[in-house]
Tab-separated table of C-alpha atoms in Angstrom:
chain	number	residue	atom	x	y	z
A	98	MET	CA	18.860	-39.480	-20.914
A	99	THR	CA	21.294	-42.216	-19.914
A	100	GLN	CA	22.845	-44.814	-22.199
A	101	ILE	CA	23.027	-48.262	-20.598
A	102	SER	CA	24.248	-51.195	-22.672
A	103	GLY	CA	23.323	-49.246	-25.787
A	104	THR	CA	19.782	-48.565	-24.567
A	105	GLU	CA	18.363	-45.065	-24.050
A	106	VAL	CA	17.053	-44.900	-20.469
A	107	LEU	CA	15.129	-41.947	-19.063
A	108	ARG	CA	15.290	-41.337	-15.331
A	109	TYR	CA	12.215	-40.037	-13.514
A	110	THR	CA	11.133	-39.850	-9.916
A	111	ALA	CA	7.545	-40.626	-8.913
A	112	PHE	CA	5.412	-39.340	-6.034
A	113	SER	CA	7.424	-36.141	-5.700
A	114	ALA	CA	7.945	-33.030	-7.805
A	115	ASP	CA	11.506	-32.827	-6.434
A	116	PRO	CA	14.116	-34.957	-8.235
A	117	GLU	CA	15.674	-35.644	-4.809
A	118	GLY	CA	12.384	-37.010	-3.418
A	119	GLY	CA	10.060	-39.867	-4.226
A	120	ASN	CA	11.114	-43.085	-5.902
A	121	PRO	CA	13.391	-42.999	-8.977
A	122	ALA	CA	12.667	-45.292	-11.912
A	123	GLY	CA	14.282	-46.019	-15.212
A	124	VAL	CA	11.971	-45.632	-18.215
A	125	VAL	CA	12.672	-47.169	-21.630
A	126	LEU	CA	10.103	-45.846	-24.092
A	127	ASP	CA	11.000	-48.361	-26.810
A	128	ALA	CA	12.132	-51.729	-25.510
A	129	SER	CA	10.749	-53.691	-28.461
A	130	GLY	CA	14.234	-54.846	-29.398
A	131	LEU	CA	15.234	-56.026	-25.919
A	132	ASP	CA	14.858	-59.579	-24.630
A	133	ASP	CA	14.310	-60.472	-20.963
A	134	ALA	CA	18.018	-60.728	-20.205
A	135	ALA	CA	18.709	-57.317	-21.738
A	136	MET	CA	15.913	-55.641	-19.760
A	137	LEU	CA	17.129	-57.235	-16.539
A	138	ALA	CA	20.685	-56.107	-17.305
A	139	VAL	CA	19.557	-52.500	-17.827
A	140	ALA	CA	17.598	-52.547	-14.559
A	141	ALA	CA	20.519	-54.059	-12.685
A	142	GLU	CA	23.038	-51.558	-14.028
A	143	LEU	CA	20.769	-48.611	-13.283
A	144	GLY	CA	20.208	-49.928	-9.763
A	145	TYR	CA	16.805	-48.384	-9.061
A	146	SER	CA	14.188	-50.494	-7.287
A	147	GLU	CA	12.384	-50.888	-10.635
A	148	SER	CA	12.638	-49.821	-14.236
A	149	ALA	CA	9.817	-49.833	-16.792
A	150	PHE	CA	10.035	-51.012	-20.387
A	151	LEU	CA	7.461	-50.287	-23.098
A	152	THR	CA	7.592	-53.314	-25.361
A	153	GLY	CA	4.806	-52.496	-27.838
A	154	PRO	CA	1.193	-51.378	-28.215
A	155	GLY	CA	-1.182	-52.660	-25.563
A	156	GLU	CA	-4.312	-54.761	-25.844
A	157	SER	CA	-6.435	-51.651	-25.153
A	158	GLY	CA	-6.047	-48.148	-26.461
A	159	GLY	CA	-3.631	-49.074	-29.209
A	160	SER	CA	-5.820	-47.573	-31.930
A	161	THR	CA	-5.409	-44.141	-30.350
A	162	GLY	CA	-1.680	-44.529	-29.914
A	163	ARG	CA	-2.034	-44.239	-26.128
A	164	GLY	CA	-2.094	-47.906	-25.229
A	165	TYR	CA	1.141	-49.704	-24.321
A	166	THR	CA	2.434	-53.042	-23.152
A	167	ILE	CA	4.714	-52.449	-20.173
A	168	ARG	CA	7.068	-54.674	-18.197
A	169	TYR	CA	8.890	-53.987	-14.945
A	170	PHE	CA	12.270	-55.242	-13.751
A	171	SER	CA	14.036	-54.804	-10.435
A	172	PRO	CA	17.806	-55.302	-10.320
A	173	LYS	CA	17.189	-58.993	-9.536
A	174	ALA	CA	13.962	-60.071	-11.232
A	175	GLU	CA	10.873	-59.125	-13.198
A	176	VAL	CA	7.829	-58.039	-11.168
A	177	PRO	CA	4.221	-58.223	-12.432
A	178	PHE	CA	3.315	-54.645	-11.567
A	179	CYS	CA	5.047	-51.546	-10.230
A	180	GLY	CA	3.134	-48.420	-9.293
A	181	HIS	CA	5.917	-45.862	-9.128
A	182	ALA	CA	7.412	-46.917	-12.469
A	183	THR	CA	3.917	-46.701	-13.975
A	184	VAL	CA	3.553	-43.125	-12.720
A	185	ALA	CA	7.052	-42.260	-13.958
A	186	THR	CA	6.355	-43.709	-17.407
A	187	ALA	CA	2.994	-41.968	-17.694
A	188	ILE	CA	4.553	-38.609	-16.859
A	189	ALA	CA	7.389	-39.208	-19.336
A	190	LEU	CA	4.812	-39.939	-22.056
A	191	ALA	CA	2.702	-36.922	-21.094
A	192	GLU	CA	5.714	-34.636	-21.414
A	193	ARG	CA	6.114	-35.842	-24.984
A	194	ASN	CA	2.509	-36.348	-26.105
A	195	GLY	CA	0.469	-34.189	-23.752
A	196	PRO	CA	-1.692	-35.057	-20.721
A	197	GLY	CA	-4.646	-37.394	-21.051
A	198	ASP	CA	-5.643	-41.028	-20.720
A	199	LEU	CA	-3.287	-43.957	-21.173
A	200	VAL	CA	-3.805	-47.704	-20.937
A	201	PHE	CA	-1.000	-49.997	-19.805
A	202	THR	CA	-1.152	-53.745	-20.394
A	203	THR	CA	0.807	-55.338	-17.537
A	204	GLN	CA	1.377	-58.931	-16.509
A	205	ALA	CA	-1.097	-58.296	-13.686
A	206	GLY	CA	-3.809	-56.983	-16.022
A	207	THR	CA	-4.951	-53.764	-17.634
A	208	VAL	CA	-4.068	-50.568	-15.748
A	209	PRO	CA	-5.636	-47.285	-16.941
A	210	VAL	CA	-3.697	-44.118	-16.113
A	211	THR	CA	-4.792	-40.491	-16.412
A	212	VAL	CA	-2.241	-37.672	-16.460
A	213	ALA	CA	-3.414	-34.141	-15.670
A	214	GLN	CA	-1.622	-30.809	-15.635
A	215	GLU	CA	-1.778	-29.136	-12.211
A	216	GLY	CA	-0.080	-25.767	-12.488
A	217	ALA	CA	3.535	-26.433	-13.354
A	218	GLU	CA	3.285	-30.100	-12.339
A	219	LEU	CA	1.974	-33.264	-13.937
A	220	ARG	CA	-0.028	-35.688	-11.783
A	221	ALA	CA	-0.629	-39.296	-12.816
A	222	THR	CA	-3.464	-41.408	-11.433
A	223	LEU	CA	-3.416	-45.163	-11.969
A	224	THR	CA	-6.386	-47.472	-11.465
A	225	SER	CA	-5.430	-50.859	-10.051
A	226	VAL	CA	-6.561	-54.282	-11.148
A	227	GLU	CA	-9.193	-55.872	-8.913
A	228	PRO	CA	-7.648	-56.294	-5.445
A	229	ARG	CA	-7.961	-59.045	-2.870
A	230	VAL	CA	-6.995	-59.462	0.775
A	231	THR	CA	-6.140	-62.763	2.465
A	232	ASP	CA	-5.071	-63.988	5.886
A	233	VAL	CA	-1.443	-64.635	6.779
A	234	ALA	CA	-0.592	-67.894	8.533
A	235	PRO	CA	0.553	-67.507	12.155
A	236	ASP	CA	3.885	-69.221	11.467
A	237	ASP	CA	4.554	-66.925	8.501
A	238	LEU	CA	3.706	-63.860	10.575
A	239	ALA	CA	6.039	-65.026	13.326
A	240	GLU	CA	8.842	-65.504	10.793
A	241	ALA	CA	8.277	-62.036	9.317
A	242	LEU	CA	8.418	-60.429	12.751
A	243	ALA	CA	11.557	-62.383	13.612
A	244	ALA	CA	13.243	-61.264	10.389
A	245	LEU	CA	12.289	-57.651	11.122
A	246	ASP	CA	13.233	-58.000	14.805
A	247	TRP	CA	9.812	-56.599	15.726
A	248	PRO	CA	8.204	-57.886	18.920
A	249	ALA	CA	4.545	-58.789	18.381
A	250	ALA	CA	3.693	-56.295	21.119
A	251	ASP	CA	4.902	-53.493	18.822
A	252	LEU	CA	2.086	-54.141	16.318
A	253	ASP	CA	-1.070	-52.031	16.215
A	254	PRO	CA	-3.962	-54.388	17.064
A	255	ALA	CA	-6.418	-52.098	15.248
A	256	LEU	CA	-4.748	-52.940	11.913
A	257	PRO	CA	-4.251	-56.716	11.908
A	258	PRO	CA	-1.664	-58.341	9.606
A	259	ARG	CA	-2.925	-59.421	6.194
A	260	ILE	CA	-1.596	-60.106	2.693
A	261	ALA	CA	-3.032	-57.595	0.218
A	262	TYR	CA	-2.915	-57.637	-3.569
A	263	ALA	CA	-3.656	-54.992	-6.203
A	264	GLY	CA	-1.304	-56.167	-8.930
A	265	ALA	CA	1.394	-57.527	-6.602
A	266	ARG	CA	1.325	-59.192	-3.176
A	267	HIS	CA	2.326	-57.298	-0.021
A	268	LEU	CA	2.330	-58.298	3.636
A	269	VAL	CA	0.739	-55.464	5.631
A	270	LEU	CA	2.147	-54.964	9.134
A	271	ALA	CA	1.087	-51.986	11.252
A	272	ALA	CA	3.415	-50.474	13.838
A	273	ALA	CA	1.959	-49.185	17.085
A	274	SER	CA	4.247	-46.127	17.068
A	275	ARG	CA	6.138	-43.894	14.669
A	276	GLU	CA	9.325	-44.803	16.560
A	277	ARG	CA	8.812	-48.485	15.774
A	278	LEU	CA	8.376	-47.698	12.078
A	279	ALA	CA	11.475	-45.478	12.044
A	280	ASP	CA	13.678	-48.186	13.565
A	281	LEU	CA	14.130	-50.490	10.579
A	282	ALA	CA	17.119	-52.826	10.637
A	283	TYR	CA	16.133	-56.260	9.384
A	284	ASP	CA	17.703	-59.582	8.422
A	285	PHE	CA	17.896	-59.181	4.643
A	286	ALA	CA	18.414	-62.838	3.725
A	287	ARG	CA	15.829	-64.150	6.193
A	288	LEU	CA	13.101	-61.756	5.051
A	289	GLU	CA	13.976	-62.344	1.400
A	290	ALA	CA	13.561	-66.104	1.825
A	291	LEU	CA	10.154	-65.709	3.445
A	292	MET	CA	9.012	-63.270	0.768
A	293	HIS	CA	10.021	-65.633	-2.011
A	294	ARG	CA	8.090	-68.454	-0.342
A	295	LEU	CA	4.970	-66.307	0.039
A	296	GLU	CA	5.428	-64.638	-3.379
A	297	LEU	CA	5.529	-61.174	-1.819
A	298	THR	CA	6.811	-58.106	-3.657
A	299	THR	CA	7.289	-55.933	-0.555
A	300	VAL	CA	6.364	-55.846	3.092
A	301	GLN	CA	4.117	-52.828	3.673
A	302	LEU	CA	4.998	-51.403	7.104
A	303	VAL	CA	2.545	-48.718	8.203
A	304	TRP	CA	1.826	-46.341	11.071
A	305	ARG	CA	-1.518	-44.573	11.316
A	306	GLU	CA	-1.145	-40.887	12.123
A	307	SER	CA	-4.867	-40.103	11.719
A	308	PRO	CA	-7.937	-41.761	10.188
A	309	THR	CA	-6.769	-40.855	6.666
A	310	VAL	CA	-3.013	-40.185	7.008
A	311	PHE	CA	-0.397	-42.939	7.177
A	312	HIS	CA	3.380	-43.237	7.177
A	313	VAL	CA	4.699	-46.283	5.335
A	314	ARG	CA	7.933	-48.114	4.570
A	315	ASP	CA	8.534	-51.033	2.205
A	316	PRO	CA	11.424	-53.467	2.620
A	317	PHE	CA	12.183	-54.935	-0.820
A	318	PRO	CA	14.951	-57.547	-0.485
A	319	VAL	CA	13.497	-59.711	-3.273
A	320	GLY	CA	14.193	-56.815	-5.632
A	321	GLY	CA	17.780	-56.498	-4.467
A	322	VAL	CA	17.304	-53.268	-2.502
A	323	VAL	CA	16.888	-52.772	1.233
A	324	GLU	CA	13.924	-50.417	0.966
A	325	ASP	CA	11.659	-48.984	-1.706
A	326	PRO	CA	11.296	-45.179	-1.353
A	327	ALA	CA	7.678	-44.893	-2.627
A	328	THR	CA	5.585	-47.912	-3.540
A	329	GLY	CA	2.477	-47.361	-5.636
A	330	ALA	CA	1.528	-51.038	-5.916
A	331	ALA	CA	1.684	-51.421	-2.145
A	332	ALA	CA	-0.333	-48.221	-1.701
A	333	ALA	CA	-3.102	-49.670	-3.880
A	334	ALA	CA	-3.012	-52.948	-1.965
A	335	PHE	CA	-3.112	-51.063	1.336
A	336	GLY	CA	-6.161	-49.099	0.228
A	337	ALA	CA	-7.911	-52.384	-0.538
A	338	TYR	CA	-6.859	-53.732	2.853
A	339	LEU	CA	-8.283	-50.725	4.706
A	340	ARG	CA	-11.603	-51.008	2.888
A	341	GLU	CA	-11.833	-54.776	3.354
A	342	ARG	CA	-11.249	-54.349	7.087
A	343	ALA	CA	-13.839	-51.510	7.203
A	344	LEU	CA	-11.154	-49.214	8.621
A	345	VAL	CA	-12.140	-46.419	6.232
A	346	PRO	CA	-15.415	-45.536	4.454
A	347	ASP	CA	-16.237	-47.072	1.065
A	348	ALA	CA	-15.411	-43.696	-0.460
A	349	ALA	CA	-12.252	-42.148	0.966
A	350	VAL	CA	-9.103	-40.235	0.060
A	351	LEU	CA	-5.992	-41.280	1.961
A	352	THR	CA	-2.534	-39.745	2.179
A	353	LEU	CA	0.534	-41.951	2.500
A	354	HIS	CA	3.907	-40.445	3.386
A	355	GLN	CA	6.869	-42.591	2.389
A	356	GLY	CA	10.618	-42.124	2.030
A	357	GLU	CA	11.049	-39.673	4.910
A	358	ASP	CA	13.269	-42.088	6.835
A	359	MET	CA	15.419	-42.567	3.716
A	360	GLY	CA	15.821	-38.874	2.959
A	361	ARG	CA	13.633	-39.176	-0.178
A	362	PRO	CA	10.206	-37.943	0.980
A	363	GLY	CA	7.243	-38.630	-1.252
A	364	THR	CA	3.460	-38.441	-1.046
A	365	LEU	CA	1.016	-41.000	-2.423
A	366	THR	CA	-2.707	-40.260	-2.650
A	367	VAL	CA	-5.014	-43.280	-2.472
A	368	GLU	CA	-8.637	-42.932	-3.542
A	369	LEU	CA	-11.426	-45.415	-2.843
A	370	ARG	CA	-14.723	-45.023	-4.696
A	371	ALA	CA	-18.045	-46.474	-3.631
A	372	GLY	CA	-19.237	-49.138	-6.061
A	373	ASP	CA	-15.773	-49.711	-7.565
A	374	VAL	CA	-13.494	-52.305	-5.969
A	375	ARG	CA	-10.455	-50.961	-7.792
A	376	VAL	CA	-8.079	-48.548	-6.050
A	377	ARG	CA	-6.697	-45.342	-7.514
A	378	VAL	CA	-3.205	-44.133	-6.642
A	379	SER	CA	-1.916	-40.760	-7.742
A	380	GLY	CA	1.189	-38.667	-7.445
A	381	THR	CA	3.378	-36.126	-9.132
A	382	GLY	CA	6.680	-36.875	-10.800
A	383	THR	CA	9.570	-35.241	-12.554
A	384	ARG	CA	12.597	-35.985	-14.671
A	385	ILE	CA	15.885	-36.514	-12.889
A	386	PRO	CA	18.575	-34.296	-14.424
A	387	ALA	CA	21.533	-35.982	-16.070
A	388	GLU	CA	24.504	-36.391	-13.777
């Protein structure tokens, strides 16, 4: 446990059972006494892409003691939903209270989470709010590609650009090769400005290795970091995108590899179920030892 500005902050990684992999998040299990400025200050001092703050019982599940209101802050701003910090928080709670079902009330809506014991590991599965997928204007796409320094010819025409939402908005851009995805050196300020204008949380850059296996990267300048190591909200949005474009069956299990190019490899499992528009994202997690 870390003390930041007098607040007890747990540090967990999500989407990896290795503390050196996945995406680290700060977790404050009792933030009821913190105002917005204090939560932002904790997130900024910790420096992770997001930190999660439990601010009280949630609208659902409170009677069982397993419902919580949760808020998420990057070092620069609050975000409506964060998948990896949700997984991290759920695993932190499961270590204390045992596996089972949780309900998180987020600014994006109600997000159920189930934590299960798998051998020595805990795996959390979140269920997204109802997703949606919309077109991206040609001028906005051109600006995004210019900021990334990606020629349009380097895009995969089988996965056309779209904006996808499953709790937060993400611009989905598919690279035609793994080499294109690996070569990420973008104009931070230019991409940040575009993302603020389009109200994007990340840009979801993807490369399709096989029909159900993808490699992804997520620039996150609006959060004050160059790249997010493992992005559960974007994974949920991407699952919705694939289904909306009929690129996968109505019922499918997808594997997303993220963080390899940053030296923090993680694995996100995305499940689509027939008859349910929501997207499930699951992964392991573990506590990060004190420094």
